Short mmCIF file of C-alpha atoms and ligand atoms in Angstrom, two decimals:
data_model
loop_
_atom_site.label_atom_id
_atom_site.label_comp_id
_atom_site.label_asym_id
_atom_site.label_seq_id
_atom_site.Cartn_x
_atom_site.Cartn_y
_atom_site.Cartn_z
CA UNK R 1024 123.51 57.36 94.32
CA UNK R 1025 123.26 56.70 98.05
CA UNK R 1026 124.82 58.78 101.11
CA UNK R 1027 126.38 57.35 103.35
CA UNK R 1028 127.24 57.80 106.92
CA UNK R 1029 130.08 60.37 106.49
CA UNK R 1030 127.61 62.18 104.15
CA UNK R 1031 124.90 64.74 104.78
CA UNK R 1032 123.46 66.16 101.55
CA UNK R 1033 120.25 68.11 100.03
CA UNK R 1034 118.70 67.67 97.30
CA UNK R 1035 115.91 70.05 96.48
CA UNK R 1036 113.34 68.63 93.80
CA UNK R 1037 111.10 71.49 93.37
CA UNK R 1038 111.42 75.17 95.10
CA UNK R 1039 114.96 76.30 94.73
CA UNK R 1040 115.27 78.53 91.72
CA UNK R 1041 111.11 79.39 92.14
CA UNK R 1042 108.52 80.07 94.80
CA UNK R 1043 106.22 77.49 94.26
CA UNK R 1044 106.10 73.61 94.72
CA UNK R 1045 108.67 72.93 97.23
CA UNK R 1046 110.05 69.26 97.70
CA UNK R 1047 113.48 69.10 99.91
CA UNK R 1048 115.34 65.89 100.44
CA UNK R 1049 118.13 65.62 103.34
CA UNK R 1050 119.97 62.22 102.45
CA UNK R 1051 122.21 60.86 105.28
CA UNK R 1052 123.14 57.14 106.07
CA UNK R 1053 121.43 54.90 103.23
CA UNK R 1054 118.38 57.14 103.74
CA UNK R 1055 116.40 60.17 102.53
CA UNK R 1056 114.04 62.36 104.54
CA UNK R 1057 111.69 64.58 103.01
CA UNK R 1058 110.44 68.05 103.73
CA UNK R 1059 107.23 69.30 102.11
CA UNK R 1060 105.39 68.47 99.21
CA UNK R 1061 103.53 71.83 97.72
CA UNK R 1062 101.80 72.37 94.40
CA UNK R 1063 102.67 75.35 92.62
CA UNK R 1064 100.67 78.60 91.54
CA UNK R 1065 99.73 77.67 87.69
CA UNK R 1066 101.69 79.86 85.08
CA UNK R 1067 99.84 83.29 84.55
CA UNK R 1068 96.97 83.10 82.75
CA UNK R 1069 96.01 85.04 79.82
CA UNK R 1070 93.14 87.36 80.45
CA UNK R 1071 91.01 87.82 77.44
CA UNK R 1072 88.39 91.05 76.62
CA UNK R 1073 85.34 89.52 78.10
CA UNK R 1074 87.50 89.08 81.59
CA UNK R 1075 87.92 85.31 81.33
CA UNK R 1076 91.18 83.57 82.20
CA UNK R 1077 92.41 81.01 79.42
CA UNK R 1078 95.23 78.87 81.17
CA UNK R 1079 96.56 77.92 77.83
CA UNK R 1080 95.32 74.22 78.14
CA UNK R 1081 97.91 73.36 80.94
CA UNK R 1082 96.63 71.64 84.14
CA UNK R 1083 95.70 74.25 86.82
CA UNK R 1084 97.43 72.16 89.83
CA UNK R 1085 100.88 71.22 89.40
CA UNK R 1086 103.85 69.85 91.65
CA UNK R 1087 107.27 69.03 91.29
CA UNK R 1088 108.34 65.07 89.64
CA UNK R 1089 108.95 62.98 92.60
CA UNK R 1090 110.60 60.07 90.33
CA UNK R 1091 113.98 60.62 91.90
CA UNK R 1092 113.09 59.29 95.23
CA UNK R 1093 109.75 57.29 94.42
CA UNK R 1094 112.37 54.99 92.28
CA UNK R 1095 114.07 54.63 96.29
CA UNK R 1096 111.20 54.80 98.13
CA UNK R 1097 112.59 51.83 100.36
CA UNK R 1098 114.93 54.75 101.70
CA UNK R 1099 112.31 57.36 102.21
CA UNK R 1100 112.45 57.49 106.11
CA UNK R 1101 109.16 59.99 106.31
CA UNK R 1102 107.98 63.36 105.14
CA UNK R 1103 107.70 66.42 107.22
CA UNK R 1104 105.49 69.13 106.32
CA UNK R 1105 106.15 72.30 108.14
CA UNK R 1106 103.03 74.63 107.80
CA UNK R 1107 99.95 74.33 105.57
CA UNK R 1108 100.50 76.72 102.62
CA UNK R 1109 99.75 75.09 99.37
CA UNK R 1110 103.19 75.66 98.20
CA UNK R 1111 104.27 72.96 100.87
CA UNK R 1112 101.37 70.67 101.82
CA UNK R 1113 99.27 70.76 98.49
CA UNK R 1114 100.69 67.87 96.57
CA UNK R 1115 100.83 65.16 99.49
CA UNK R 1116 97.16 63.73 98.11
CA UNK R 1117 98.24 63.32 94.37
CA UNK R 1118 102.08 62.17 95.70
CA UNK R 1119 101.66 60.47 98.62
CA UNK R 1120 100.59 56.91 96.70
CA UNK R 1121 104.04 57.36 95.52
CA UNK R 1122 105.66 57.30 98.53
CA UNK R 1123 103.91 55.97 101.38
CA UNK R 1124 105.92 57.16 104.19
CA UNK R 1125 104.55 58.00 107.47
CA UNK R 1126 103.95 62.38 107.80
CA UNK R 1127 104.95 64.32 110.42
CA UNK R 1128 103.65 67.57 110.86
CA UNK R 1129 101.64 70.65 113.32
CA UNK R 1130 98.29 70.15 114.66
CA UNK R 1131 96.43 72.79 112.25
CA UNK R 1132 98.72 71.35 109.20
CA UNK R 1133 97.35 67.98 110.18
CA UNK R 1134 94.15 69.18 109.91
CA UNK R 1135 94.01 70.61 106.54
CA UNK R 1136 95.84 67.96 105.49
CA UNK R 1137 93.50 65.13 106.31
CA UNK R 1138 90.69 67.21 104.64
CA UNK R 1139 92.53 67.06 101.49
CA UNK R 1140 93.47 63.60 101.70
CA UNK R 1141 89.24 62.76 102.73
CA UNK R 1142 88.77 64.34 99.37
CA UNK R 1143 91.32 61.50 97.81
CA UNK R 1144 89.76 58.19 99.85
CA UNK R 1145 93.08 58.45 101.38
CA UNK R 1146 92.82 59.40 104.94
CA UNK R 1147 93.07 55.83 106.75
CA UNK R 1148 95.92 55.04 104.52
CA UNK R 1149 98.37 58.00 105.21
CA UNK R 1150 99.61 57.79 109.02
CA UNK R 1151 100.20 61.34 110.73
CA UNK R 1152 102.08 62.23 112.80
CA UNK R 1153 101.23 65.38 115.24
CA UNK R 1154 104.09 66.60 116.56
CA UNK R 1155 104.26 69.85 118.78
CA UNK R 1156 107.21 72.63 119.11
CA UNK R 1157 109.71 71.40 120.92
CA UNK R 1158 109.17 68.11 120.25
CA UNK R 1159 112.00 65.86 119.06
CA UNK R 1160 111.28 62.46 116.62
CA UNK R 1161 113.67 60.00 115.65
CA UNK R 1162 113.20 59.31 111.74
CA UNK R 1163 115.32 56.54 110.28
CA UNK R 1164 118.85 58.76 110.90
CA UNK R 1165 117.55 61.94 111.44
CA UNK R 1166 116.80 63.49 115.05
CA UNK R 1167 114.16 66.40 113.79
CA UNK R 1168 113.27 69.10 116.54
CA UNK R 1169 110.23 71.03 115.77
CA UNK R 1170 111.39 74.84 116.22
CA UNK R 1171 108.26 77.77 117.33
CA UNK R 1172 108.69 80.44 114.07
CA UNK R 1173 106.48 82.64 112.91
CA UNK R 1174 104.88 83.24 109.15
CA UNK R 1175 101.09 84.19 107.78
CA UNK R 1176 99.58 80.95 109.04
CA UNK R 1177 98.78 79.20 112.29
CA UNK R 1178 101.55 76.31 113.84
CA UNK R 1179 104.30 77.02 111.07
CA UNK R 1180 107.81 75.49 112.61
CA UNK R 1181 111.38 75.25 111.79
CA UNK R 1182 113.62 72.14 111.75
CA UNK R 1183 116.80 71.28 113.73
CA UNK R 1184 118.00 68.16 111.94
CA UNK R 1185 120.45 66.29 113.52
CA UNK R 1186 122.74 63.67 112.31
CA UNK R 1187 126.11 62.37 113.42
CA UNK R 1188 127.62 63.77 110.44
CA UNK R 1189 126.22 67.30 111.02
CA UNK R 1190 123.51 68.96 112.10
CA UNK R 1191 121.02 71.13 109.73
CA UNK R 1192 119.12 73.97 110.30
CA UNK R 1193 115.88 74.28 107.70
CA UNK R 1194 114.20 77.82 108.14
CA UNK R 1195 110.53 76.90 106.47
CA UNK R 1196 108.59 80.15 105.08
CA UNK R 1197 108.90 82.34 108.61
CA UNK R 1198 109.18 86.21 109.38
CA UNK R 1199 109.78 87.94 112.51
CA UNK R 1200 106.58 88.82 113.97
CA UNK R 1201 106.89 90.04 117.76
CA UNK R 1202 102.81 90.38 117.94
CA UNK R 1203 101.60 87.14 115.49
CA UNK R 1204 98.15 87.01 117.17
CA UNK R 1205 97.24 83.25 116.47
CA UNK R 1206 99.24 80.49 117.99
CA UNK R 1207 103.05 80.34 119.44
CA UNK R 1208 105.47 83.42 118.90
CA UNK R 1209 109.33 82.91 118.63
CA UNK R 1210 111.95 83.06 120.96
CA UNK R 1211 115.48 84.61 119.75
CA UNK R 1212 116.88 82.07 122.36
CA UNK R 1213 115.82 79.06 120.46
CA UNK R 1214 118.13 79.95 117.57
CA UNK R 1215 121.35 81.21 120.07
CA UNK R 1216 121.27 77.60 120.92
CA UNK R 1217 121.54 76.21 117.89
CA UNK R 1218 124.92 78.03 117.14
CA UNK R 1219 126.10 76.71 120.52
CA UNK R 1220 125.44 73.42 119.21
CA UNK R 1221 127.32 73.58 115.91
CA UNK R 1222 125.17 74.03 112.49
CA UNK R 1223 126.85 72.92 109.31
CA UNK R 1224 124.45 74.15 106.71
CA UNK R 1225 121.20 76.87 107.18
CA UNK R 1226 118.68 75.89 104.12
CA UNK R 1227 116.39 79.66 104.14
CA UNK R 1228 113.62 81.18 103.07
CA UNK R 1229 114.63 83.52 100.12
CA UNK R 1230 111.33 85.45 98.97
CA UNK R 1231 111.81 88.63 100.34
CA UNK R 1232 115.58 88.74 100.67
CA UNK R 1233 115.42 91.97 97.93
CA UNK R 1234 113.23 94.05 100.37
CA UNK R 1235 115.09 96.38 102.86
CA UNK R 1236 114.04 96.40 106.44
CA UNK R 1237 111.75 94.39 108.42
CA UNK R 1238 108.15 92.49 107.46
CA UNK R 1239 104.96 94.21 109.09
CA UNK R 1240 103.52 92.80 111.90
CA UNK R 1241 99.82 91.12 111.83
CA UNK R 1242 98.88 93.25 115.14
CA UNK R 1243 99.50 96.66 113.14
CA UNK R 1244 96.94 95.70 110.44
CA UNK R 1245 94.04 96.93 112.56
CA UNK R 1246 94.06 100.20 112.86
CA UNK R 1247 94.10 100.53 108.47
CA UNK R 1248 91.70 97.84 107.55
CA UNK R 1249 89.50 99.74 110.37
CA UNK R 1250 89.98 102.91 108.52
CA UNK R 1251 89.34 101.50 105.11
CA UNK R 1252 85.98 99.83 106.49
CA UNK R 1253 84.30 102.89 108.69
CA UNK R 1254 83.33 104.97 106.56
CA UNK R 1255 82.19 102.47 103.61
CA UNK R 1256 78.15 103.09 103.44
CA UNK R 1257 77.28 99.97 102.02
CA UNK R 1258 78.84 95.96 102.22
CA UNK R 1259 82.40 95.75 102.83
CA UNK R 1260 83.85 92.83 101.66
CA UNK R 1261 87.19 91.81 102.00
CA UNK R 1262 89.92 89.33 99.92
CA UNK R 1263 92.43 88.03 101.47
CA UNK R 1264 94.30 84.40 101.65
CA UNK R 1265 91.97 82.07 103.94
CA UNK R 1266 94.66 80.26 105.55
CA UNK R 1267 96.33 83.65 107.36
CA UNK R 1268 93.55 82.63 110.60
CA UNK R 1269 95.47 85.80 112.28
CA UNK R 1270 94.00 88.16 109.76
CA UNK R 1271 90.60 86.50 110.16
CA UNK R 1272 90.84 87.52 113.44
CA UNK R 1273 91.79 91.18 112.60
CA UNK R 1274 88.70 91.33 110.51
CA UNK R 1275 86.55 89.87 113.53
CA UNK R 1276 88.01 92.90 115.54
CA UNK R 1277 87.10 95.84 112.98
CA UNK R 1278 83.49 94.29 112.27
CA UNK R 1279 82.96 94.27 116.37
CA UNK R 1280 83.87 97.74 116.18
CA UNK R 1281 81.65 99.13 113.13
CA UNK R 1282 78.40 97.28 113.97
CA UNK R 1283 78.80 94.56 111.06
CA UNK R 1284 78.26 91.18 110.96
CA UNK R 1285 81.18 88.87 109.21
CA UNK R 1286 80.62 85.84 106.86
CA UNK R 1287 82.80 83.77 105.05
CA UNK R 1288 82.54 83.75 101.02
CA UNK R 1289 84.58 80.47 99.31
CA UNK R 1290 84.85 76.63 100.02
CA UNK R 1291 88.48 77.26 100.96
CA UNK R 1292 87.82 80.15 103.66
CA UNK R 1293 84.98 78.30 105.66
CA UNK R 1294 87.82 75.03 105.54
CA UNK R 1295 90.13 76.74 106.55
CA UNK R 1296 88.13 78.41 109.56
CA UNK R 1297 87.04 74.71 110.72
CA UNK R 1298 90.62 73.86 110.59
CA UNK R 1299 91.35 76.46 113.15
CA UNK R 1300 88.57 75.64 114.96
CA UNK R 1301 89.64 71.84 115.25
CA UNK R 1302 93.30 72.91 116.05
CA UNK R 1303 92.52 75.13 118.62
CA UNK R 1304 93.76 78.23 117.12
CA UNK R 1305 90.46 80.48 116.29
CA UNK R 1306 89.23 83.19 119.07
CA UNK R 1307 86.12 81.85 120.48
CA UNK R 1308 84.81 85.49 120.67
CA UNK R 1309 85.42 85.81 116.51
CA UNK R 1310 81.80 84.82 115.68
CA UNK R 1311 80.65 84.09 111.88
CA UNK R 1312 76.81 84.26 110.45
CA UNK R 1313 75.90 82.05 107.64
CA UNK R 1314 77.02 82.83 104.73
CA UNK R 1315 73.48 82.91 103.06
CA UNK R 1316 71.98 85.14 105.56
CA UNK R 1317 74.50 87.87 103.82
CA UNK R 1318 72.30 88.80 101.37
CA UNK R 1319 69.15 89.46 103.41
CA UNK R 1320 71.06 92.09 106.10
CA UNK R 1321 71.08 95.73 105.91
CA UNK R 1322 74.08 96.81 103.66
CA UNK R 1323 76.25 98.66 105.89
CA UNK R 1324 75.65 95.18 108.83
CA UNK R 1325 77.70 93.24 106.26
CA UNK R 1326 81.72 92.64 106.64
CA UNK R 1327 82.06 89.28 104.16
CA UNK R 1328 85.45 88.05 103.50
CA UNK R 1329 85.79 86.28 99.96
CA UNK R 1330 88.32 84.27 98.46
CA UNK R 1331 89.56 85.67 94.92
CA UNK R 1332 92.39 88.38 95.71
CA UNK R 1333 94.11 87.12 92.52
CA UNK R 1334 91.69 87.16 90.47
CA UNK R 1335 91.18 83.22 90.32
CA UNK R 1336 88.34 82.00 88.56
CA UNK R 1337 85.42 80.03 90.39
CA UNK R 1338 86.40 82.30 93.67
CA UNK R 1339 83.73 83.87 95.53
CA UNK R 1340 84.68 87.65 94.68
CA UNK R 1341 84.92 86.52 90.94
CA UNK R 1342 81.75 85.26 90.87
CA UNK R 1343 80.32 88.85 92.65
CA UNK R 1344 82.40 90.67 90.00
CA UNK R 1345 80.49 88.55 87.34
CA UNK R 1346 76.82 88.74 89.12
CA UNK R 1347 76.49 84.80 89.46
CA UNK R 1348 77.31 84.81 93.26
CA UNK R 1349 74.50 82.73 94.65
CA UNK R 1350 74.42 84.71 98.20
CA UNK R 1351 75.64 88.39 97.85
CA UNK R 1352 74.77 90.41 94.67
CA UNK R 1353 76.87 93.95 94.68
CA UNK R 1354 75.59 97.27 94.27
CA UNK R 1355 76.95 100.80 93.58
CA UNK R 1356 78.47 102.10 97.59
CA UNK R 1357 79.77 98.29 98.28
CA UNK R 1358 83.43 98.36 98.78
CA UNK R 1359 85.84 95.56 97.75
CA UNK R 1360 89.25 95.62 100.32
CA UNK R 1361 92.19 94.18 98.94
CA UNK R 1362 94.00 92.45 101.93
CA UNK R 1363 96.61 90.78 100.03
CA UNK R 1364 98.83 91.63 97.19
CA UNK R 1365 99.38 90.21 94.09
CA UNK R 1366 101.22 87.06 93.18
CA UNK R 1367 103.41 87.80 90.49
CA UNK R 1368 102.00 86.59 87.23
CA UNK R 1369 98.60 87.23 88.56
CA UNK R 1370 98.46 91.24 87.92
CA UNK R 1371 96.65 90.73 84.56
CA UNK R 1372 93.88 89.00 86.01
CA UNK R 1373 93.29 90.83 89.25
CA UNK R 1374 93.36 94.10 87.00
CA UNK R 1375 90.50 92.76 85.24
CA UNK R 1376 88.67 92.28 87.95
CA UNK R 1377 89.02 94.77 89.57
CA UNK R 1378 88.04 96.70 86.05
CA UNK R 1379 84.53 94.65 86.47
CA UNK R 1380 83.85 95.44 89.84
CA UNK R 1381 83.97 99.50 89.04
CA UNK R 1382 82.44 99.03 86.23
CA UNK R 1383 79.26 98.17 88.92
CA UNK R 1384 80.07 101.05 90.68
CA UNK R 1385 81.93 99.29 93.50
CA UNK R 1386 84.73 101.15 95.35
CA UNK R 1387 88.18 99.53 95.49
CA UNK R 1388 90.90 99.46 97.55
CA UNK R 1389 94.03 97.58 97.06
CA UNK R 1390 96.99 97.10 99.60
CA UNK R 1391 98.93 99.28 97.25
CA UNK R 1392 96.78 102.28 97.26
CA UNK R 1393 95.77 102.23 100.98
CA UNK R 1394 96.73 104.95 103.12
CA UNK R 1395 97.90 102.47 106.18
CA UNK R 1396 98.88 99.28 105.82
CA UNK R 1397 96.23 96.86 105.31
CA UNK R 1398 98.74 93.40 104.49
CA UNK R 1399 101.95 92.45 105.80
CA UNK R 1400 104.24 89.62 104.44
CA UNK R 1401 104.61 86.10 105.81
CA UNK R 1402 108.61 86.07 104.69
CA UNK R 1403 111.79 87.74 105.80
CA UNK R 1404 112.91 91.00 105.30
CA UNK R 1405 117.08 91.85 104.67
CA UNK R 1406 117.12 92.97 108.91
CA UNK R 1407 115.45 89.85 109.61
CA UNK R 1408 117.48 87.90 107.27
CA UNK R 1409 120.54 88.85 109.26
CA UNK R 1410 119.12 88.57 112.72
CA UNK R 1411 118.30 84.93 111.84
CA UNK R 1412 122.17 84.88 110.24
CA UNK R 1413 123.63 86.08 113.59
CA UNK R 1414 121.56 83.88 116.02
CA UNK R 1415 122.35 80.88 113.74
CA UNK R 1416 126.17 81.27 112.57
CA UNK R 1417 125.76 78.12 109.85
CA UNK R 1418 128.73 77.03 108.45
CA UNK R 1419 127.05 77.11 104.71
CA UNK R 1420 123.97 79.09 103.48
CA UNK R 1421 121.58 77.10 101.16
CA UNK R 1422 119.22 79.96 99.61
CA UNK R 1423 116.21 78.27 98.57
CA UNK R 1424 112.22 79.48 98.57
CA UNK R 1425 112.71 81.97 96.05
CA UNK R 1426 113.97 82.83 92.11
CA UNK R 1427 117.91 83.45 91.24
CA UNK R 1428 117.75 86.66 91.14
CA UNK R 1429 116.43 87.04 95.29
CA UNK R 1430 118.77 83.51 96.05
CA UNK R 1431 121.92 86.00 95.08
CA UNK R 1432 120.36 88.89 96.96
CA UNK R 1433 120.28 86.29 100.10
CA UNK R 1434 123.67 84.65 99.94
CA UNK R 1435 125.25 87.93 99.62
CA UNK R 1436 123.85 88.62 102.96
CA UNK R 1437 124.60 86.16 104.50
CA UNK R 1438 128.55 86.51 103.70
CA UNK R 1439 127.69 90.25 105.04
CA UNK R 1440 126.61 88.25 107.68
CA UNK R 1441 129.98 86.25 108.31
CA UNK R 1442 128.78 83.18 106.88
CA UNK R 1443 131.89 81.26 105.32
CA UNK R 1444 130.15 79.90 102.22
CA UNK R 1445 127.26 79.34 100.21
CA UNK R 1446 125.76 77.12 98.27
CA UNK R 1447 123.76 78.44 95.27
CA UNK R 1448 121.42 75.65 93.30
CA UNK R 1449 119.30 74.97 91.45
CA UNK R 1450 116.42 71.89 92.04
CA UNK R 1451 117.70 68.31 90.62
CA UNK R 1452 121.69 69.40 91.93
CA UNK R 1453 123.22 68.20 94.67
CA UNK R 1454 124.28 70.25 98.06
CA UNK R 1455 127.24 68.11 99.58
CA UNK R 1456 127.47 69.82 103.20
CA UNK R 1457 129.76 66.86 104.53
CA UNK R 1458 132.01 65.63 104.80
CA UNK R 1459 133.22 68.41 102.28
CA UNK R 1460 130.85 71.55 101.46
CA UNK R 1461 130.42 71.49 97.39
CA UNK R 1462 127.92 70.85 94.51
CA UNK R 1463 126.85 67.95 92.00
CA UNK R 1464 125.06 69.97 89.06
CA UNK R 1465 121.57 67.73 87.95
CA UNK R 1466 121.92 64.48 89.63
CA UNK R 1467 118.45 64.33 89.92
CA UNK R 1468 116.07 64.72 86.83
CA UNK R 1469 113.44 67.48 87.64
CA UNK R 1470 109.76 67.86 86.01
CA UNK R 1471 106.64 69.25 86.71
CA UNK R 1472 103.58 67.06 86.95
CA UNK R 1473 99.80 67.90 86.59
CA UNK R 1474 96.58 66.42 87.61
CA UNK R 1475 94.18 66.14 84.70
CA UNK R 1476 91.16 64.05 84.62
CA UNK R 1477 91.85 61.96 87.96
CA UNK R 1478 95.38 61.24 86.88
CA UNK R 1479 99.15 62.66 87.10
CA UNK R 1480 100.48 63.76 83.71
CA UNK R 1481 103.57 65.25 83.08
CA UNK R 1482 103.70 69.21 82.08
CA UNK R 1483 105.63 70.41 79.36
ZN1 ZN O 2494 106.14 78.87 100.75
ZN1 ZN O 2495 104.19 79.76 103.54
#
């Protein structure tokens, strides 16, 4: 099963019918491009009475079955990955031997991705690829332009993929932020063009397409994580998702203004702040202390962020819940601020720690339960869903990024929208978006694989 030069097609391998370990193929003209390569959030875990998590003995990283196009790798033209959530970057050090294509990808992307791929020996074998917005790169048949977008994470970007048979626009995870804070904003003009140019097929973001209205903005976060911290008389610490740098930043702001100092709590957190660093995108004024001078500072000096908001074990704020933190020890009057909101699945386990951290007479508050908004989302709302729909005017919608039941939601929307037709799938089927718009059900065999003991195994 090869396209050929009349043919434009997608087939997703992992991310369309679930949010979690995305793996897109474009196939045009004997060849196959890739876009992202993400590991997926492990299946909720069962919380037990003591607060433990037992995974039910399956492997806690897991990513979709490449076998479909490592069997062709000889027509693998390259992988992009377009921003560095885990959901799209994670899996490149356990899949890469696989493939071994050249990556293309952002400057911060590229820099959490070669600190995964140190961790694997693999980082003089895997050729990258920096590429900024704007930028155009010729790979095998496709002509890929790097699009500015926003999301929850520094350098995300869209893809204009352009082929003689028809040109594709692939959204990424974005949102609509006018105020993002860290790195490049959007321009509505970039995506007016596009429709000038002709796009046969719009391949979107579907997480949020079941919420009305339009996402938060990072810059209105301040003011309520402000008002959640000022009046706490002991440590503040705060859990959010290490990788949203513009929240970081937030958090730099509000301990400037109530006389604390801030520290990072979790392996993942102090990467991802040297990734930023490296890339260019962290505010030279946010300053950080140690991490182990937390401990010794007057209670109310202290603003730590920890990793842990769902409830993960071996995270910094699970190991404070538990007493076995090796810097910060809580006390009755610390607060715990959830900046982040639960991944569903994870409710059970974020409920039980939250249990163990009153139960030591910390306060809590959780994005839920906050009087102003202390989180926004990193995905579309319905109003920003449509926007994108009008600027664009694809021939086809391809919902993808999301469950059934929010991929409906979306492609009614975007008939709302005036979009002609779309295309609802399913990994392992077939989009045909030339030369005639229809689907192949399960051309592709899907699977999950795991990493277990140094080695890929396949999930069950
Ligand atoms: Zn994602
Ligand atoms: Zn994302």
């Amino acid at each position: 099963m090869t396209p050929d030069h009349n043919d434009l097609w997608f087939l997703p391998l992992g991310g369309t019918g679930e949010i979690g370990m995305n793996l897109n193929l474009y196939g045009h003209d004997g060849q196959w491009l890739m876009v992202d390569c993400g590991v997926t959030f492990p299946r909720p875990g069962r919380v037990v009475a003591d607060g433990t998590v037992h995974q039910r003995g399956e492997p806690p990283v897991q990513m979709a079955d490449p076998a479909f196009i490592a069997d062709r790798r000889d027509q693998l033209a390259g992988l992009i990955i377009t921003h560095a959530h885990e959901d799209h970057v994670g899996a490149v050090p356990y899949l890469w031997p696989l493939l071994q294509c050249p990556v293309y990808t952002s400057r911060f992307t590229a820099e959490i991705l070669r600190r995964k791929l140190a961790e694997f020996d693999l980082l003089h074998r895997v050729p990258i690829h920096v590429v900024d917005v704007e930028e155009r790169r010729t790979i095998g048949p496709f002509q890929v332009e790097w699009l500015a977008l926003t999301h929850s994470i520094p350098d995300p970007s869209a893809l204009m993929i352009r082929t003689p048979a028809g040109n594709l626009f692939h959204s990424g995870d974005w949102k609509l932020d006018d105020e993002p804070l860290v790195g490049h904003g959007y321009t509505p003009g970039t995506f007016k063009a596009l429709a000038d140019e002709g796009v046969a097929a719009m391949v979107c973001d579907s997480t949020n397409a079941t919420v009305a209205g339009h996402s938060t903005s990072e810059s209105v976060l301040e003011k309520g994580l402000l008002a959640a911290t000022q009046d706490a008389p002991g440590r503040v610490i705060v859990a959010c998702f290490g990788s949203n740098i513009a929240r970081l930043h937030t958090l730099a702001n509000v301990a400037r203004a109530t006389g604390r100092y801030m520290g990072l709590l979790g392996r993942s957190l102090i990467n991802m702040s040297g990734a930023a660093k490296a890339a260019g995108v962290w505010n030279a004024d946010d300053h950080l202390i140690n991490p182990a001078h937390l401990g010794y500072l007057p209670r109310e000096e202290v603003l730590a962020v920890a990793t842990g908001s769902q409830g993960e074990p071996r995270t910094a704020l699970r190991r404070m819940a538990m007493s076995t933190h090796p810097d910060v020890e809580l006390e009755p009057g610390d607060r715990v601020i959830f900046s982040a909101r639960a991944i569903p699945g994870n409710e059970e386990a974020i409920d039980a720690l939250i249990t163990s951290l009153k139960e030591q007479g910390v306060e809590v508050i959780t994005a839920e339960a906050a009087d102003l908004p202390i989180h926004a989302s990193g995905h579309p709302a319905q109003d920003e869903l449509r926007a994108m729909y009008q600027w664009v005017q694809p021939e086809v919608a391809i919902p993808v990024h999301g469950e059934a039941e929010h991929m409906d939601v979306h492609a009614g929307l975007a008939r709302d929208c005036g979009v002609p037709k779309s295309l609802l799938g399913r990994n392992g089927d077939l989009f045909m978006i030339r030369p005639v718009p229809g689907m192949r059900r399960q051309v592709a065999e899907v699977g999950r694989l795991g990493w277990e003991k140094g080695e890929l195994v396949r999930v069950v």
